[in-house]
């Protein structure tokens, strides 16, 4: 079979989700390597981030077409504030531009946008744009795009612990009632399924404080290309790798013939 035929077949199989080909319901992505992509070309880092936004557009479109229900993207971590002021300005400007330019298209494509992370410290106009994106798209029932912005998983778990502590303090909950399930229901987006697969580009192999609680049984796929080079084929490749994994959730491999 030719490469083209294989790639078409993969695409059809992925689109057919639910018929045994196992399209992941929730894909989360650590979009890494923008700076190195730019440095390898002698370009300023911001150019890597700009190209990163283009890769994001392609990925959102591909995820919708492939029948993925939830796509979570790590856009800015709680730790990214330690970068030079000029780079932070560039990243905030790109987020503004992304929402202003792409929100109407996302809405037209039936994408439902949600945002996770700490909003209080963000500039007022960014907070307003994030709220506008959530509000405009809240009734859409296509792809759910979860934008992790000013997000850190330890901070999210601490927020959940704080919510539980308050309930105990107010007498609405006993400390003995706190279970993993209850804690999960106090995370920022308790109704979302855990990611089936977390993809990280750039060859780095770590989670960097991304979705630590939700990643307990996620498959991790590390892709050796920089984020600006990521596209539909790369997403399909990562999903094909996910499908080769055997998910056991702590149990045993399913036995056949007995
Ligand atoms: C990692 O590359 C990427 C980021 C810190 C930000 C991801 C941002 C985008 C894809 C563009 C912005 C999108 C929105 C919606 C704001 P890096 O800078 O850590 O690369 P490096 O590790 O090679 O230096």
CSV table of C-alpha atoms and ligand atoms in Angstrom, one decimal, residues 31-36 45 49 52-53 56 74-75 80 83 87 91 94-95 98 149 227, ligand 1:
chain,number,residue,atom,x,y,z
A,31,UNK,CA,2.8,23.0,22.4
A,32,UNK,CA,6.6,23.1,22.9
A,33,UNK,CA,9.5,24.2,20.8
A,34,UNK,CA,8.5,27.6,19.3
A,35,UNK,CA,11.7,29.2,20.5
A,36,UNK,CA,13.9,26.4,19.2
A,45,UNK,CA,11.4,33.8,19.2
A,49,UNK,CA,5.2,31.8,18.6
A,52,UNK,CA,2.8,28.3,16.7
A,53,UNK,CA,-0.6,30.0,16.4
A,56,UNK,CA,-2.8,25.7,16.6
A,74,UNK,CA,-1.2,24.5,27.1
A,75,UNK,CA,-0.9,28.2,26.0
A,80,UNK,CA,5.9,31.4,32.1
A,83,UNK,CA,10.3,34.8,30.9
A,87,UNK,CA,8.3,37.7,25.5
A,91,UNK,CA,2.5,36.0,24.1
A,94,UNK,CA,-0.7,36.8,20.3
A,95,UNK,CA,-3.5,35.6,22.6
A,98,UNK,CA,-6.0,35.0,18.3
A,149,UNK,CA,-3.8,30.1,30.1
A,227,UNK,CA,5.3,22.9,17.7
B,1,LIG,C1,6.5,26.7,24.1
B,1,LIG,O1,7.5,27.1,23.2
B,1,LIG,C2,5.3,27.5,23.8
B,1,LIG,C3,4.8,28.4,24.6
B,1,LIG,C4,5.4,28.9,25.9
B,1,LIG,C5,3.6,29.1,24.3
B,1,LIG,C6,2.6,28.3,23.4
B,1,LIG,C7,2.1,29.4,22.6
B,1,LIG,C8,1.6,29.3,21.3
B,1,LIG,C9,1.5,28.1,20.5
B,1,LIG,C10,1.3,30.5,20.6
B,1,LIG,C11,0.3,31.4,21.4
B,1,LIG,C12,-1.0,30.8,21.4
B,1,LIG,C13,-2.0,31.4,22.1
B,1,LIG,C14,-3.4,30.9,22.0
B,1,LIG,C15,-1.6,32.5,23.0
B,1,LIG,P1,8.8,27.6,23.9
B,1,LIG,O2,8.8,29.1,23.8
B,1,LIG,O3,9.0,27.1,25.3
B,1,LIG,O4,9.9,27.0,23.0
B,1,LIG,P2,11.4,26.6,23.4
B,1,LIG,O5,11.3,25.5,24.5
B,1,LIG,O6,12.0,26.0,22.2
B,1,LIG,O7,12.1,27.8,23.9
